């Protein structure tokens, strides 16, 4: 017998759950300002998230997919991507979107059911939130192929959950990205649950990262609650993609500390002890402990930051709530360059006040 292939999967962690360094920190992490920037981004995400859930609970937002427990992923991705790169997100990338300049009021508009929330004033070429799971992996392949054809040194990053990696779209995207060696990073937020389906029933593979092996490129795991590890791994994967080294699959191991969305009640399928155990891994507390131990973060800084974040979030809420509602007919305006006849009729009927479907 001849062995024709072997593979290993790396796992990266720099900070343990208490915030203590367990390996020599990467260069960027020796600059405490850089770590403080990561921490600030994580706290802003959490403050926004808490407020968004409260808005939904009081009937001021349609629905919302919280990112509680996954703040390190968004913050690190936001720092690792260059402005000219393109983010092709799922619905749990609030942190990365804010870090890339999507306005919080736009995110609220989106979750309030308003199309204008997907028309970002900041990152104009970033994709809107994708609710169909894994479809955004295919879109990212198209974006990365365009970069390649135009000879632009830009990278596409698609983000999805562990459940999405069971979809054909995901496998097909990996395959195409591998064959064409595209400048593309697949980031998987493995938060252990796809609504009520646990990771163990999602795939028999030992890691999700190893799905890249079958597509001919490298995959790796990273502690998804360690912002330093995420930033280091994503920097490397994005840098490699930019320099022509092809795609990477990064599996970030984390946990969804919240319900799936505000329409879900996770206590019906998830044991309370499982959730409380994972609070010990809280990514925000982990980085804060590290900064406090390094002597660069004190109570005063924390209070000032919370105050600053609350004020920014309240300003976004005020902006969101002050915008007059969208015209109902705009429902027809964003899918087709030219409306097919049947939809044109419906649109006209809606404008006339006939309810749209006579
Ligand atoms: C194509 C498609 N099928 C089914 C759904 C319904 N759905 C919404 S979220 C979800 C689970 C996704 O889980 P995962 O990919 O792990 O992401 P997470 O929500 O945990 O971040 C499903 C099945 C959908 N949105 N799109």
Short mmCIF file of C-alpha atoms and ligand atoms in Angstrom, two decimals:
data_model
loop_
_atom_site.label_atom_id
_atom_site.label_comp_id
_atom_site.label_asym_id
_atom_site.label_seq_id
_atom_site.Cartn_x
_atom_site.Cartn_y
_atom_site.Cartn_z
CA UNK A 1 0.00 0.00 0.00
CA UNK A 2 1.17 3.52 -0.79
CA UNK A 3 0.00 6.56 1.09
CA UNK A 4 -0.99 9.13 -1.53
CA UNK A 5 -2.07 11.97 0.74
CA UNK A 6 -1.77 13.03 4.35
CA UNK A 7 -3.07 16.09 6.07
CA UNK A 8 -3.02 17.83 9.39
CA UNK A 9 -5.14 20.69 10.74
CA UNK A 10 -3.59 23.52 12.72
CA UNK A 11 -5.36 25.19 15.63
CA UNK A 12 -4.26 28.64 16.78
CA UNK A 13 -4.78 30.22 20.18
CA UNK A 14 -2.73 32.98 21.81
CA UNK A 15 -4.89 33.96 24.78
CA UNK A 16 -6.51 31.46 27.13
CA UNK A 17 -10.01 32.14 28.49
CA UNK A 18 -8.56 34.15 31.39
CA UNK A 19 -6.72 36.42 28.95
CA UNK A 20 -3.27 35.02 29.71
CA UNK A 21 -0.87 34.57 26.78
CA UNK A 22 -0.23 30.88 26.12
CA UNK A 23 2.16 31.45 23.20
CA UNK A 24 4.46 34.21 22.04
CA UNK A 25 2.19 36.95 20.75
CA UNK A 26 2.32 37.94 17.06
CA UNK A 27 4.02 41.25 16.22
CA UNK A 28 0.86 43.33 15.90
CA UNK A 29 -0.25 42.28 19.40
CA UNK A 30 2.84 43.81 20.99
CA UNK A 31 1.35 47.16 20.02
CA UNK A 32 -1.23 47.61 22.75
CA UNK A 33 -3.03 50.31 20.74
CA UNK A 34 -3.80 47.66 18.19
CA UNK A 35 -5.32 45.42 20.88
CA UNK A 36 -7.28 48.30 22.34
CA UNK A 37 -8.71 48.98 18.87
CA UNK A 38 -9.85 45.35 18.64
CA UNK A 39 -11.38 45.56 22.10
CA UNK A 40 -13.22 48.79 21.32
CA UNK A 41 -14.71 47.24 18.19
CA UNK A 42 -15.90 44.23 20.18
CA UNK A 43 -17.53 46.36 22.86
CA UNK A 44 -19.28 48.55 20.29
CA UNK A 45 -20.70 45.41 18.67
CA UNK A 46 -21.97 44.14 21.98
CA UNK A 47 -23.59 47.44 22.94
CA UNK A 48 -25.24 47.68 19.51
CA UNK A 49 -26.37 44.08 19.74
CA UNK A 50 -28.00 44.51 23.15
CA UNK A 51 -29.83 47.59 21.92
CA UNK A 52 -30.99 45.88 18.72
CA UNK A 53 -32.49 42.98 20.69
CA UNK A 54 -34.27 45.48 22.98
CA UNK A 55 -35.63 47.35 19.95
CA UNK A 56 -37.03 44.12 18.53
CA UNK A 57 -38.58 43.17 21.86
CA UNK A 58 -40.38 46.49 21.99
CA UNK A 59 -41.68 46.19 18.43
CA UNK A 60 -39.31 48.74 16.90
CA UNK A 61 -37.32 46.26 14.77
CA UNK A 62 -38.63 43.39 12.63
CA UNK A 63 -36.25 40.65 13.67
CA UNK A 64 -32.58 40.42 14.57
CA UNK A 65 -29.79 37.84 14.57
CA UNK A 66 -27.65 38.55 17.59
CA UNK A 67 -23.90 38.13 17.48
CA UNK A 68 -23.49 37.68 21.25
CA UNK A 69 -20.38 35.63 21.96
CA UNK A 70 -18.96 36.07 18.46
CA UNK A 71 -17.66 39.63 18.74
CA UNK A 72 -14.02 38.63 18.33
CA UNK A 73 -14.69 37.25 14.85
CA UNK A 74 -16.23 40.47 13.56
CA UNK A 75 -13.65 42.76 15.13
CA UNK A 76 -10.67 40.75 13.90
CA UNK A 77 -12.08 40.42 10.40
CA UNK A 78 -12.79 44.14 10.26
CA UNK A 79 -9.15 44.86 11.12
CA UNK A 80 -7.67 42.21 8.83
CA UNK A 81 -9.49 43.21 5.63
CA UNK A 82 -8.28 46.15 3.55
CA UNK A 83 -10.87 48.78 2.59
CA UNK A 84 -10.71 47.70 -1.07
CA UNK A 85 -11.47 44.05 -0.22
CA UNK A 86 -15.05 42.85 -0.42
CA UNK A 87 -17.03 41.32 2.45
CA UNK A 88 -19.72 38.85 1.42
CA UNK A 89 -21.50 38.32 4.70
CA UNK A 90 -24.11 36.15 6.29
CA UNK A 91 -26.53 37.68 8.81
CA UNK A 92 -24.23 37.46 11.85
CA UNK A 93 -21.41 39.72 10.66
CA UNK A 94 -22.59 42.86 12.45
CA UNK A 95 -19.15 43.46 13.99
CA UNK A 96 -17.25 43.17 10.73
CA UNK A 97 -19.79 45.33 8.94
CA UNK A 98 -19.56 48.09 11.54
CA UNK A 99 -15.77 47.89 11.48
CA UNK A 100 -15.82 48.26 7.69
CA UNK A 101 -17.93 51.38 7.90
CA UNK A 102 -21.50 50.17 7.47
CA UNK A 103 -23.55 52.65 9.51
CA UNK A 104 -25.33 51.21 12.52
CA UNK A 105 -28.46 53.03 11.38
CA UNK A 106 -28.21 51.11 8.07
CA UNK A 107 -28.05 47.81 9.95
CA UNK A 108 -31.14 48.81 11.93
CA UNK A 109 -32.93 49.74 8.71
CA UNK A 110 -32.08 46.34 7.25
CA UNK A 111 -33.43 44.48 10.28
CA UNK A 112 -36.41 46.80 10.24
CA UNK A 113 -37.23 45.43 6.80
CA UNK A 114 -36.13 48.48 4.84
CA UNK A 115 -34.18 47.95 1.60
CA UNK A 116 -32.26 51.17 2.15
CA UNK A 117 -30.37 49.39 4.91
CA UNK A 118 -28.50 47.40 2.25
CA UNK A 119 -27.35 50.48 0.36
CA UNK A 120 -24.22 51.16 2.39
CA UNK A 121 -22.81 54.66 2.31
CA UNK A 122 -19.45 53.27 3.50
CA UNK A 123 -18.19 50.07 1.84
CA UNK A 124 -20.09 50.47 -1.43
CA UNK A 125 -18.90 47.18 -2.90
CA UNK A 126 -19.51 44.99 0.15
CA UNK A 127 -22.43 42.64 -0.35
CA UNK A 128 -25.70 42.95 1.51
CA UNK A 129 -26.56 40.50 4.28
CA UNK A 130 -27.37 37.05 2.88
CA UNK A 131 -30.12 35.19 4.70
CA UNK A 132 -30.15 32.15 2.36
CA UNK A 133 -27.38 30.13 3.98
CA UNK A 134 -24.22 29.43 1.93
CA UNK A 135 -25.47 31.21 -1.19
CA UNK A 136 -22.98 33.97 -0.35
CA UNK A 137 -20.09 31.51 -0.78
CA UNK A 138 -20.98 31.29 -4.48
CA UNK A 139 -21.27 35.06 -4.76
CA UNK A 140 -17.82 35.43 -3.21
CA UNK A 141 -16.40 33.08 -5.85
CA UNK A 142 -17.77 35.41 -8.52
CA UNK A 143 -16.28 38.46 -6.80
CA UNK A 144 -12.87 36.81 -6.40
CA UNK A 145 -12.91 35.63 -10.02
CA UNK A 146 -13.61 39.20 -11.13
CA UNK A 147 -10.61 40.42 -9.11
CA UNK A 148 -8.47 37.78 -10.77
CA UNK A 149 -9.68 38.59 -14.30
CA UNK A 150 -9.14 42.32 -13.78
CA UNK A 151 -5.73 41.77 -12.20
CA UNK A 152 -6.74 43.64 -9.05
CA UNK A 153 -4.88 42.80 -5.80
CA UNK A 154 -8.10 42.52 -3.82
CA UNK A 155 -9.56 39.73 -1.71
CA UNK A 156 -13.11 38.53 -1.17
CA UNK A 157 -14.10 37.16 2.23
CA UNK A 158 -17.26 35.14 2.62
CA UNK A 159 -18.53 34.29 6.09
CA UNK A 160 -20.97 31.54 6.96
CA UNK A 161 -21.94 29.31 9.87
CA UNK A 162 -21.22 25.65 10.57
CA UNK A 163 -24.67 24.68 9.29
CA UNK A 164 -24.06 26.42 5.98
CA UNK A 165 -21.04 24.21 5.35
CA UNK A 166 -23.40 21.26 4.79
CA UNK A 167 -24.90 22.94 1.75
CA UNK A 168 -23.99 22.13 -1.85
CA UNK A 169 -23.36 25.82 -2.47
CA UNK A 170 -20.53 25.73 0.05
CA UNK A 171 -18.81 22.67 -1.44
CA UNK A 172 -19.21 23.95 -4.98
CA UNK A 173 -17.68 27.26 -3.98
CA UNK A 174 -14.70 25.59 -2.34
CA UNK A 175 -14.19 23.48 -5.42
CA UNK A 176 -14.24 26.40 -7.84
CA UNK A 177 -12.04 28.52 -5.58
CA UNK A 178 -9.48 25.72 -5.39
CA UNK A 179 -9.40 25.00 -9.12
CA UNK A 180 -9.04 28.69 -9.98
CA UNK A 181 -6.80 29.51 -6.97
CA UNK A 182 -8.97 32.50 -6.24
CA UNK A 183 -8.13 35.36 -3.87
CA UNK A 184 -10.80 34.24 -1.46
CA UNK A 185 -11.06 33.47 2.25
CA UNK A 186 -13.89 31.31 3.53
CA UNK A 187 -14.45 32.15 7.17
CA UNK A 188 -16.73 29.77 9.05
CA UNK A 189 -18.20 30.94 12.34
CA UNK A 190 -18.58 27.53 13.93
CA UNK A 191 -20.87 28.53 16.78
CA UNK A 192 -21.90 24.88 17.33
CA UNK A 193 -25.56 25.24 16.38
CA UNK A 194 -27.50 25.69 13.13
CA UNK A 195 -30.69 26.86 14.82
CA UNK A 196 -31.57 23.63 16.70
CA UNK A 197 -29.21 21.28 14.83
CA UNK A 198 -25.93 20.71 16.72
CA UNK A 199 -22.54 20.60 15.01
CA UNK A 200 -22.34 16.83 15.67
CA UNK A 201 -25.33 16.28 13.37
CA UNK A 202 -24.04 18.67 10.75
CA UNK A 203 -21.00 16.72 9.58
CA UNK A 204 -19.14 13.55 10.52
CA UNK A 205 -15.84 15.27 9.69
CA UNK A 206 -13.61 15.88 12.68
CA UNK A 207 -13.13 19.51 11.69
CA UNK A 208 -14.90 21.80 9.25
CA UNK A 209 -11.51 23.20 8.28
CA UNK A 210 -10.56 19.92 6.61
CA UNK A 211 -13.28 20.38 4.00
CA UNK A 212 -10.71 22.59 2.25
CA UNK A 213 -8.40 19.61 1.78
CA UNK A 214 -10.76 17.98 -0.71
CA UNK A 215 -10.82 21.26 -2.64
CA UNK A 216 -7.03 21.39 -2.86
CA UNK A 217 -6.17 24.21 -0.50
CA UNK A 218 -5.44 24.68 3.14
CA UNK A 219 -7.82 24.93 6.02
CA UNK A 220 -7.18 25.65 9.66
CA UNK A 221 -8.93 26.08 12.96
CA UNK A 222 -8.64 29.08 15.23
CA UNK A 223 -10.00 29.87 18.67
CA UNK A 224 -12.94 32.04 17.68
CA UNK A 225 -13.08 33.69 21.09
CA UNK A 226 -9.47 34.84 20.93
CA UNK A 227 -9.35 38.09 18.97
CA UNK A 228 -5.55 37.98 18.78
CA UNK A 229 -5.51 34.51 17.23
CA UNK A 230 -8.26 35.42 14.79
CA UNK A 231 -6.51 38.57 13.69
CA UNK A 232 -3.22 36.69 13.17
CA UNK A 233 -4.79 33.84 11.20
CA UNK A 234 -6.97 36.13 9.09
CA UNK A 235 -4.06 38.50 8.37
CA UNK A 236 -2.10 35.58 7.03
CA UNK A 237 -4.94 34.06 4.99
CA UNK A 238 -5.93 37.40 3.47
CA UNK A 239 -2.29 38.29 2.77
CA UNK A 240 -1.69 34.97 1.04
CA UNK A 241 -4.82 35.38 -1.09
CA UNK A 242 -3.73 38.90 -2.07
CA UNK A 243 -0.31 37.68 -3.15
CA UNK A 244 -1.71 34.99 -5.45
CA UNK A 245 -1.42 32.11 -2.98
CA UNK A 246 -5.05 31.10 -3.40
CA UNK A 247 -7.90 30.51 -0.98
CA UNK A 248 -7.96 29.43 2.67
CA UNK A 249 -10.74 28.04 4.81
CA UNK A 250 -10.63 29.38 8.37
CA UNK A 251 -12.84 27.66 10.92
CA UNK A 252 -13.38 29.85 13.97
CA UNK A 253 -14.48 27.75 16.95
CA UNK A 254 -16.91 29.73 19.03
CA UNK A 255 -20.34 29.48 20.62
CA UNK A 256 -23.65 31.23 20.09
CA UNK A 257 -24.45 32.68 23.52
CA UNK A 258 -27.82 33.96 22.29
CA UNK A 259 -30.94 32.62 20.58
CA UNK A 260 -30.57 31.97 16.84
CA UNK A 261 -32.60 35.11 16.12
CA UNK A 262 -35.21 37.03 18.07
CA UNK A 263 -37.76 34.60 16.54
CA UNK A 264 -36.11 31.64 18.30
CA UNK A 265 -36.14 30.25 21.84
CA UNK A 266 -32.92 28.27 22.20
CA UNK A 267 -33.84 27.06 25.69
CA UNK A 268 -36.17 24.57 23.99
CA UNK A 269 -33.27 22.61 22.52
CA UNK A 270 -30.10 23.68 24.37
CA UNK A 271 -29.25 22.70 27.95
CA UNK A 272 -28.75 25.76 30.20
CA UNK A 273 -25.52 24.27 31.61
CA UNK A 274 -24.04 24.11 28.13
CA UNK A 275 -24.68 27.80 27.59
CA UNK A 276 -23.48 28.90 31.02
CA UNK A 277 -20.28 26.86 30.56
CA UNK A 278 -19.49 28.79 27.41
CA UNK A 279 -19.83 32.16 29.15
CA UNK A 280 -16.44 31.33 30.68
CA UNK A 281 -15.02 31.72 27.15
CA UNK A 282 -16.54 35.20 26.60
CA UNK A 283 -14.27 36.87 24.01
CA UNK A 284 -14.87 40.38 25.34
CA UNK A 285 -13.90 39.51 28.89
CA UNK A 286 -10.89 37.56 27.63
CA UNK A 287 -9.33 40.50 25.79
CA UNK A 288 -10.28 42.93 28.56
CA UNK A 289 -8.51 40.76 31.15
CA UNK A 290 -5.45 40.73 28.94
CA UNK A 291 -5.46 44.52 28.58
CA UNK A 292 -6.02 45.03 32.31
CA UNK A 293 -3.13 42.69 33.15
CA UNK A 294 -0.94 44.59 30.68
CA UNK A 295 -1.77 47.79 32.59
CA UNK A 296 -3.32 49.59 29.60
CA UNK A 297 -6.98 49.31 30.59
CA UNK A 298 -8.62 50.52 33.78
CA UNK A 299 -12.10 51.16 35.11
CA UNK A 300 -12.03 54.74 33.85
CA UNK A 301 -11.26 53.66 30.26
CA UNK A 302 -13.97 51.03 30.42
CA UNK A 303 -16.58 53.50 31.65
CA UNK A 304 -15.62 56.08 29.02
CA UNK A 305 -15.82 53.45 26.27
CA UNK A 306 -19.25 52.20 27.37
CA UNK A 307 -20.50 55.75 27.48
CA UNK A 308 -19.09 56.52 24.03
CA UNK A 309 -20.59 53.33 22.54
CA UNK A 310 -24.01 54.00 24.07
CA UNK A 311 -24.04 57.50 22.66
CA UNK A 312 -23.06 56.27 19.18
CA UNK A 313 -25.72 53.55 19.28
CA UNK A 314 -28.43 55.96 20.50
CA UNK A 315 -27.56 58.35 17.67
CA UNK A 316 -27.96 55.47 15.20
CA UNK A 317 -31.32 54.52 16.73
CA UNK A 318 -32.50 58.12 16.46
CA UNK A 319 -31.40 58.27 12.81
CA UNK A 320 -33.13 54.96 12.06
CA UNK A 321 -36.38 56.02 13.70
CA UNK A 322 -36.43 59.47 12.13
CA UNK A 323 -36.36 58.20 8.55
CA UNK A 324 -39.78 58.26 6.89
CA UNK A 325 -40.91 54.75 5.87
CA UNK A 326 -40.01 53.48 2.45
CA UNK A 327 -42.65 53.71 -0.29
CA UNK A 328 -44.41 50.29 -0.43
CA UNK A 329 -43.90 50.16 -4.21
CA UNK A 330 -40.13 50.15 -3.66
CA UNK A 331 -40.64 46.45 -2.89
CA UNK A 332 -40.41 45.96 -6.65
CA UNK A 333 -37.43 48.20 -7.29
CA UNK A 334 -34.28 46.26 -6.41
CA UNK A 335 -34.36 42.89 -8.10
CA UNK A 336 -34.78 43.60 -11.81
CA UNK A 337 -33.17 46.22 -14.03
CA UNK A 338 -36.48 46.15 -15.89
CA UNK A 339 -39.60 44.75 -14.24
CA UNK A 340 -41.28 41.78 -15.99
CA UNK A 341 -44.80 42.62 -17.18
CA UNK A 342 -46.60 40.68 -14.43
CA UNK A 343 -44.68 42.45 -11.66
CA UNK A 344 -45.11 45.79 -13.40
CA UNK A 345 -48.86 45.29 -13.22
CA UNK A 346 -48.65 44.42 -9.53
CA UNK A 347 -46.55 47.47 -8.87
CA UNK A 348 -48.98 49.75 -10.70
CA UNK A 349 -51.90 48.22 -8.88
CA UNK A 350 -50.17 48.80 -5.53
CA UNK A 351 -49.49 52.43 -6.42
CA UNK A 352 -53.17 52.85 -7.39
CA UNK A 353 -54.05 51.51 -3.94
CA UNK A 354 -55.31 48.11 -5.03
CA UNK A 355 -53.08 46.10 -2.63
CA UNK A 356 -50.89 44.68 -5.39
CA UNK A 357 -52.64 41.40 -6.20
CA UNK A 358 -56.04 41.72 -7.77
C1 LIG B 1 -30.85 28.03 1.84
C2 LIG B 1 -31.46 28.16 3.20
N1 LIG B 1 -32.01 27.07 3.79
C3 LIG B 1 -32.55 27.18 5.02
C4 LIG B 1 -32.56 28.37 5.66
C5 LIG B 1 -33.18 28.50 7.05
N2 LIG B 1 -32.11 28.77 8.01
C6 LIG B 1 -31.90 30.01 8.48
S1 LIG B 1 -30.61 30.07 9.50
C7 LIG B 1 -30.34 28.43 9.40
C8 LIG B 1 -29.23 27.78 10.18
C9 LIG B 1 -27.88 28.32 9.84
O1 LIG B 1 -26.93 27.87 10.75
P1 LIG B 1 -25.41 28.18 10.58
O2 LIG B 1 -25.01 28.12 9.15
O3 LIG B 1 -24.66 27.32 11.52
O4 LIG B 1 -25.27 29.73 10.98
P2 LIG B 1 -25.57 30.44 12.36
O5 LIG B 1 -26.98 30.94 12.28
O6 LIG B 1 -25.38 29.45 13.45
O7 LIG B 1 -24.59 31.56 12.43
C10 LIG B 1 -31.24 27.85 8.53
C11 LIG B 1 -31.28 26.42 8.21
C12 LIG B 1 -31.99 29.48 5.02
N3 LIG B 1 -31.93 30.69 5.58
N4 LIG B 1 -31.43 29.35 3.79
#
